[in-house]
Amino acid sequence: MSSSRDSTGVRIAVSNVANRNVGQVCSLADAPDMRLTSPASGEWTLSRVEDLHRMDDGRLVVLNRGSFELLMFGRDGELLRSIGRLGEGPGEFMDPIEIDLARGDSIVVWDWELGRLTLFGPYGSYGRSVMLQPPVINPTGRVGVLGQDGIVIGNQHVPSVGKRLTPHFLQVLRYGWRGMLVDTLVILPYGERGMVNPEESRLMAGPLFGSRGVFATQGDLLYTSDADSPEVRVYRGRQLKSIVRWEPGDLSVRKGDVEAYTAARLAGVGEDMAEILRKSFEAFPANDAFPAVMEIQIDAQGRMWIRTYDRPGSTVTEWLGFEETGAFICSLSVPRHFRLKHFHTAVVVGVHSDELDVESIEVRSFGF
């Protein structure tokens, strides 16, 4: 790793991850440390698990979007309690999309249909609900606790779309804990869209393998990437503190990648939908390069984990780990049927889907 500072004092760390050695490859345990599957009794059923977190004491809190609930499990996998139900009252949800943990493992739930945050205590007791003012017009589903400064939420700015490709943008909005908008911290590119054939319909599409900006939070720090460049920018408030960059290796899109992607998208769909997809594929050429960043996660130690783009046909998803200083730690390959949700000190938590798309929750160890 090389490290320097620019003229404003911002630290810039650069790593070459393309030429990593054996010691820089982490491995995921073959078997889970714990697996939670829906019991035959029907006491609870995992359905469209959207998010989950592991608390400091080992408990798991699961956002079960399909049942409009939070499910809380003990370290031994026993269901401790279910929280919430369908509705608009206190502690109820219409479409909960993501959760985050605040200080002391308090739980923050973002319901993007209601435009409301709901806060629960670390053991699931209802705290309060906060309506956001002004409301988020076009939320992306992403939310993050930003220490005592409040909450950040992603809003997709959608300009009027014409015949040509039009850039979209991601506004990272900061709201205070009372629900009032404080400011817009950053604006990131969020892909391009255009009309496929405006003479026939208002169908919109964009180039294959387009990049969309992403963000994450940890403590009072905000981590952002335009997704196109192999770098993450770290902010405290609006002040840029550091930049982490890396040499990612070959990201070029090949003809075989386009063919594999389109074949997978067309497989199993009806002819009407297949025709719509073909028109959208033909309207705009694929990008020349894959995105460098698909997701950012920050663990409790301040280590940064970057999810890279899965080439079409790949059976694994690759994550790149970096120390808080920007030094490269390792790469971690995860089977694609395991949707990794969060990193912790030596374990990851995620959702396993079998060949019938039946979901289970897994905690897995990883290391060098």
XYZ file of C-alpha atoms in Angstrom:
368
model
C 0.000 0.000 0.000
C 1.122 3.540 -0.724
C -0.160 6.485 1.279
C 0.013 10.230 0.720
C -1.843 13.446 1.459
C -3.159 15.956 -1.021
C -2.798 19.731 -0.734
C -5.825 19.938 1.581
C -4.527 17.262 3.962
C -6.809 14.453 2.776
C -5.095 11.089 3.207
C -5.086 8.894 0.080
C -4.275 5.181 0.363
C -3.746 3.034 -2.744
C -3.538 -0.781 -2.818
C -3.032 -3.251 -5.642
C -5.579 -5.992 -5.037
C -5.216 -7.552 -8.489
C -1.833 -9.108 -7.579
C -2.708 -10.348 -4.100
C -0.818 -13.308 -2.661
C -2.076 -16.393 -0.845
C -1.922 -14.656 2.534
C -4.372 -12.058 1.299
C -7.195 -14.490 0.581
C -9.746 -15.082 3.331
C -11.884 -18.206 3.440
C -15.481 -18.750 4.478
C -16.258 -21.711 6.726
C -17.736 -24.661 4.829
C -20.507 -25.102 7.398
C -22.429 -22.398 9.269
C -21.843 -21.790 12.958
C -25.614 -21.399 13.234
C -28.484 -21.885 10.803
C -32.075 -20.801 11.383
C -34.780 -22.442 9.295
C -38.540 -21.977 9.492
C -39.966 -24.598 11.893
C -42.575 -27.079 10.706
C -44.848 -25.877 13.513
C -45.349 -22.590 11.668
C -44.519 -20.582 14.802
C -42.561 -18.296 12.509
C -41.679 -18.374 8.827
C -38.839 -16.630 7.076
C -40.266 -14.698 4.149
C -38.430 -12.143 2.018
C -35.700 -11.500 4.549
C -34.541 -8.022 3.593
C -31.954 -7.323 6.278
C -30.485 -8.698 9.500
C -27.947 -7.665 12.115
C -25.949 -9.450 14.784
C -25.912 -7.558 18.069
C -22.926 -7.217 20.370
C -24.166 -10.035 22.624
C -24.726 -12.432 19.707
C -28.479 -11.992 19.315
C -29.843 -11.678 15.786
C -32.506 -9.239 14.635
C -34.099 -10.126 11.299
C -36.216 -7.894 9.078
C -38.835 -10.331 7.786
C -40.379 -8.183 5.097
C -42.884 -10.820 4.008
C -44.602 -10.853 7.420
C -44.047 -7.137 8.258
C -42.091 -8.133 11.375
C -38.793 -8.035 13.133
C -37.760 -11.432 14.491
C -35.283 -11.500 17.369
C -33.284 -14.670 18.059
C -30.983 -15.623 20.914
C -27.420 -16.867 20.533
C -28.741 -20.430 20.554
C -31.196 -19.727 17.717
C -34.297 -19.610 19.910
C -36.946 -17.091 18.859
C -37.081 -14.492 21.622
C -39.846 -12.316 20.244
C -41.518 -11.017 17.107
C -42.067 -7.288 16.726
C -44.570 -5.473 14.550
C -47.306 -6.366 12.105
C -49.040 -4.928 9.041
C -50.518 -1.521 9.783
C -49.878 2.178 10.221
C -50.060 2.359 14.007
C -47.158 2.651 16.460
C -44.722 -0.214 15.949
C -46.499 -1.396 12.781
C -45.176 -1.494 9.226
C -46.483 -1.167 5.685
C -43.238 -1.964 3.849
C -40.122 -2.142 6.044
C -37.090 -2.184 3.769
C -33.973 -1.861 5.946
C -32.769 -1.711 9.535
C -29.704 -0.336 11.268
C -28.414 -0.377 14.830
C -27.885 2.814 16.803
C -25.899 3.277 20.012
C -26.497 0.493 22.530
C -27.984 -1.789 19.850
C -31.197 0.215 19.590
C -32.973 -0.787 16.380
C -33.949 1.670 13.644
C -36.443 0.479 11.011
C -36.977 2.359 7.737
C -40.494 1.927 6.306
C -40.280 3.526 2.887
C -43.995 3.250 2.124
C -44.944 5.184 5.253
C -41.897 7.460 4.970
C -41.306 6.699 8.623
C -38.520 5.610 10.931
C -39.438 3.477 13.937
C -37.076 3.128 16.883
C -37.053 0.121 19.206
C -34.968 -0.629 22.267
C -32.247 -3.309 22.138
C -34.720 -5.930 23.379
C -37.536 -4.891 21.063
C -39.546 -2.470 23.189
C -41.265 0.214 21.135
C -39.640 3.621 21.419
C -41.113 6.104 18.989
C -41.964 6.715 15.354
C -40.532 9.588 13.342
C -42.114 10.923 10.144
C -39.559 12.493 7.824
C -40.147 16.112 6.826
C -40.019 16.803 3.990
C -40.639 13.218 2.882
C -38.136 11.330 0.751
C -39.685 11.505 -2.718
C -38.000 8.532 -4.376
C -36.201 6.468 -1.709
C -33.711 3.812 -2.749
C -34.190 1.731 0.396
C -30.786 2.534 1.863
C -30.579 3.967 5.380
C -27.741 4.404 7.859
C -27.296 5.736 11.381
C -24.777 8.599 11.449
C -23.935 8.708 15.146
C -25.579 11.542 17.063
C -25.947 13.519 13.826
C -29.024 11.529 12.813
C -29.918 9.304 9.880
C -28.848 9.292 6.235
C -31.232 8.046 3.554
C -30.768 7.627 -0.185
C -33.083 9.460 -2.572
C -32.978 8.849 -6.314
C -33.238 12.118 -8.220
C -35.055 11.300 -11.467
C -34.925 14.062 -14.086
C -37.346 14.065 -16.987
C -36.387 11.238 -19.331
C -36.285 11.790 -23.076
C -35.172 9.881 -26.124
C -31.526 10.011 -25.134
C -29.856 8.614 -22.061
C -30.346 10.896 -19.075
C -28.118 10.715 -15.984
C -29.806 9.946 -12.660
C -28.365 10.880 -9.281
C -28.359 9.585 -5.709
C -28.859 12.240 -3.057
C -27.559 11.207 0.363
C -29.921 13.093 2.677
C -29.218 13.727 6.360
C -32.218 13.881 8.714
C -32.068 14.745 12.392
C -33.467 12.421 15.038
C -36.658 14.513 15.132
C -37.232 13.740 11.460
C -36.391 17.133 9.944
C -34.149 17.349 6.882
C -30.763 18.811 7.800
C -28.942 18.839 4.467
C -27.749 16.869 1.461
C -24.331 15.464 2.298
C -23.271 14.245 -1.150
C -24.737 13.638 -4.600
C -23.573 10.537 -6.478
C -24.193 9.312 -10.042
C -26.937 6.704 -10.188
C -26.904 5.327 -13.712
C -28.531 6.477 -16.935
C -32.006 5.874 -18.352
C -33.695 6.637 -21.642
C -36.758 5.688 -23.654
C -36.349 2.469 -25.629
C -38.744 3.493 -28.405
C -40.695 6.673 -27.614
C -42.833 6.271 -30.740
C -44.258 2.977 -29.457
C -44.252 3.197 -25.656
C -42.756 4.895 -22.629
C -40.598 1.869 -21.796
C -37.331 3.024 -20.220
C -34.023 1.222 -19.903
C -30.311 1.836 -19.590
C -27.037 0.255 -20.686
C -26.139 -3.136 -19.268
C -23.666 -3.134 -16.374
C -24.338 0.472 -15.404
C -22.883 1.917 -12.200
C -24.968 3.245 -9.306
C -23.505 5.195 -6.424
C -23.516 3.578 -2.971
C -22.959 4.650 0.632
C -22.552 3.231 4.130
C -22.163 4.615 7.644
C -20.275 3.693 10.791
C -20.249 5.928 13.847
C -20.134 9.509 12.596
C -18.433 8.599 9.306
C -20.039 8.419 5.861
C -18.470 6.196 3.183
C -19.375 6.811 -0.472
C -18.469 5.549 -3.926
C -19.617 6.531 -7.393
C -19.340 2.747 -8.072
C -17.601 3.394 -11.382
C -14.204 4.217 -9.865
C -12.309 1.779 -7.608
C -12.301 4.126 -4.643
C -14.251 5.001 -1.509
C -14.401 8.484 -0.001
C -14.760 8.864 3.750
C -16.494 11.940 5.183
C -17.136 13.343 8.623
C -20.130 15.566 8.024
C -19.351 17.313 4.763
C -15.602 17.233 5.314
C -13.666 14.720 3.230
C -11.278 12.868 5.572
C -9.674 10.179 3.436
C -9.803 8.288 0.150
C -9.192 4.561 -0.257
C -8.242 3.448 -3.772
C -7.202 0.149 -5.279
C -6.090 -1.382 -8.571
C -8.976 -3.732 -9.323
C -7.656 -5.804 -12.195
C -9.573 -6.416 -15.421
C -13.111 -4.979 -15.373
C -13.624 -5.004 -19.150
C -16.938 -6.297 -20.497
C -16.537 -8.970 -23.165
C -18.962 -10.227 -25.778
C -19.401 -13.448 -23.827
C -20.425 -11.480 -20.730
C -23.211 -9.740 -22.647
C -24.399 -13.015 -24.167
C -24.379 -14.808 -20.811
C -26.253 -11.983 -19.083
C -28.964 -11.671 -21.741
C -29.445 -15.440 -21.907
C -29.897 -15.630 -18.130
C -32.415 -12.750 -18.130
C -34.458 -14.297 -20.953
C -34.513 -17.786 -19.447
C -37.894 -18.805 -18.090
C -39.823 -15.635 -18.982
C -42.872 -15.463 -21.231
C -42.569 -14.357 -24.841
C -44.124 -10.945 -24.209
C -41.642 -10.161 -21.462
C -38.800 -11.619 -23.520
C -39.641 -9.240 -26.364
C -39.630 -6.270 -23.994
C -36.244 -7.318 -22.630
C -34.774 -7.780 -26.113
C -35.851 -4.282 -27.109
C -34.276 -2.803 -23.994
C -31.026 -4.718 -24.603
C -30.877 -3.522 -28.209
C -31.733 0.113 -27.478
C -28.521 0.943 -25.632
C -25.128 -0.753 -25.978
C -23.602 -2.381 -22.921
C -21.006 -0.443 -20.967
C -17.370 -1.170 -21.752
C -16.504 -1.932 -18.124
C -18.205 -3.441 -15.100
C -18.787 -1.301 -12.008
C -15.905 -1.390 -9.545
C -18.148 -1.219 -6.465
C -21.570 -2.729 -5.815
C -21.836 -2.325 -2.043
C -19.906 -0.945 0.934
C -20.026 -2.429 4.423
C -18.168 -1.290 7.528
C -17.652 -3.632 10.473
C -17.387 -2.658 14.142
C -13.577 -2.418 13.885
C -13.845 0.183 11.133
C -12.700 -2.243 8.448
C -14.219 -1.622 5.046
C -15.639 -4.397 2.858
C -16.354 -3.845 -0.830
C -18.629 -6.102 -2.877
C -17.437 -6.302 -6.465
C -19.549 -6.978 -9.552
C -20.320 -10.625 -10.289
C -19.402 -11.449 -13.861
C -22.290 -13.222 -15.635
C -22.047 -16.947 -15.004
C -19.980 -16.551 -11.841
C -20.902 -18.853 -8.955
C -19.354 -16.663 -6.246
C -19.489 -13.080 -5.055
C -16.178 -11.473 -4.143
C -15.629 -9.023 -1.298
C -12.473 -6.963 -0.769
C -11.459 -6.054 2.779
C -9.466 -2.970 3.824
C -8.154 -1.759 7.162
C -9.291 1.596 8.488
C -5.991 2.979 7.158
C -6.840 1.773 3.653
C -4.404 -1.152 3.688
C -5.720 -4.201 1.831
C -6.588 -7.145 4.100
C -7.911 -9.924 1.897
C -10.499 -11.009 -0.617
C -13.397 -13.226 0.441
C -15.379 -15.370 -1.999
C -18.955 -16.166 -1.008
C -21.335 -18.569 -2.815
C -23.989 -16.618 -4.699
C -26.789 -18.512 -2.963
C -25.613 -16.884 0.295
C -26.591 -13.196 0.424
C -24.099 -11.737 2.854
C -25.741 -8.967 4.866
C -23.174 -7.845 7.431
C -19.567 -8.374 8.518
C -18.579 -8.726 12.156
C -15.215 -9.365 13.827
C -14.751 -12.950 12.651
C -18.188 -13.916 11.333
C -20.617 -12.853 8.653
C -24.408 -13.075 8.721
C -26.571 -13.604 5.691
C -29.460 -15.325 3.980
C -29.093 -18.722 2.308
C -31.547 -19.626 -0.474
C -31.874 -23.216 -1.677
C -32.898 -24.405 -5.139
C -36.560 -23.763 -4.257
C -35.741 -20.269 -2.953
C -36.508 -21.336 0.624
C -34.662 -18.963 2.924
C -32.608 -19.680 6.022
C -30.432 -17.452 8.203
C -26.764 -18.338 8.598
C -23.889 -17.166 10.757
C -20.546 -18.224 9.261
C -16.977 -17.801 10.433
C -14.307 -16.459 8.116
C -10.609 -15.774 8.352
C -7.182 -16.147 6.793
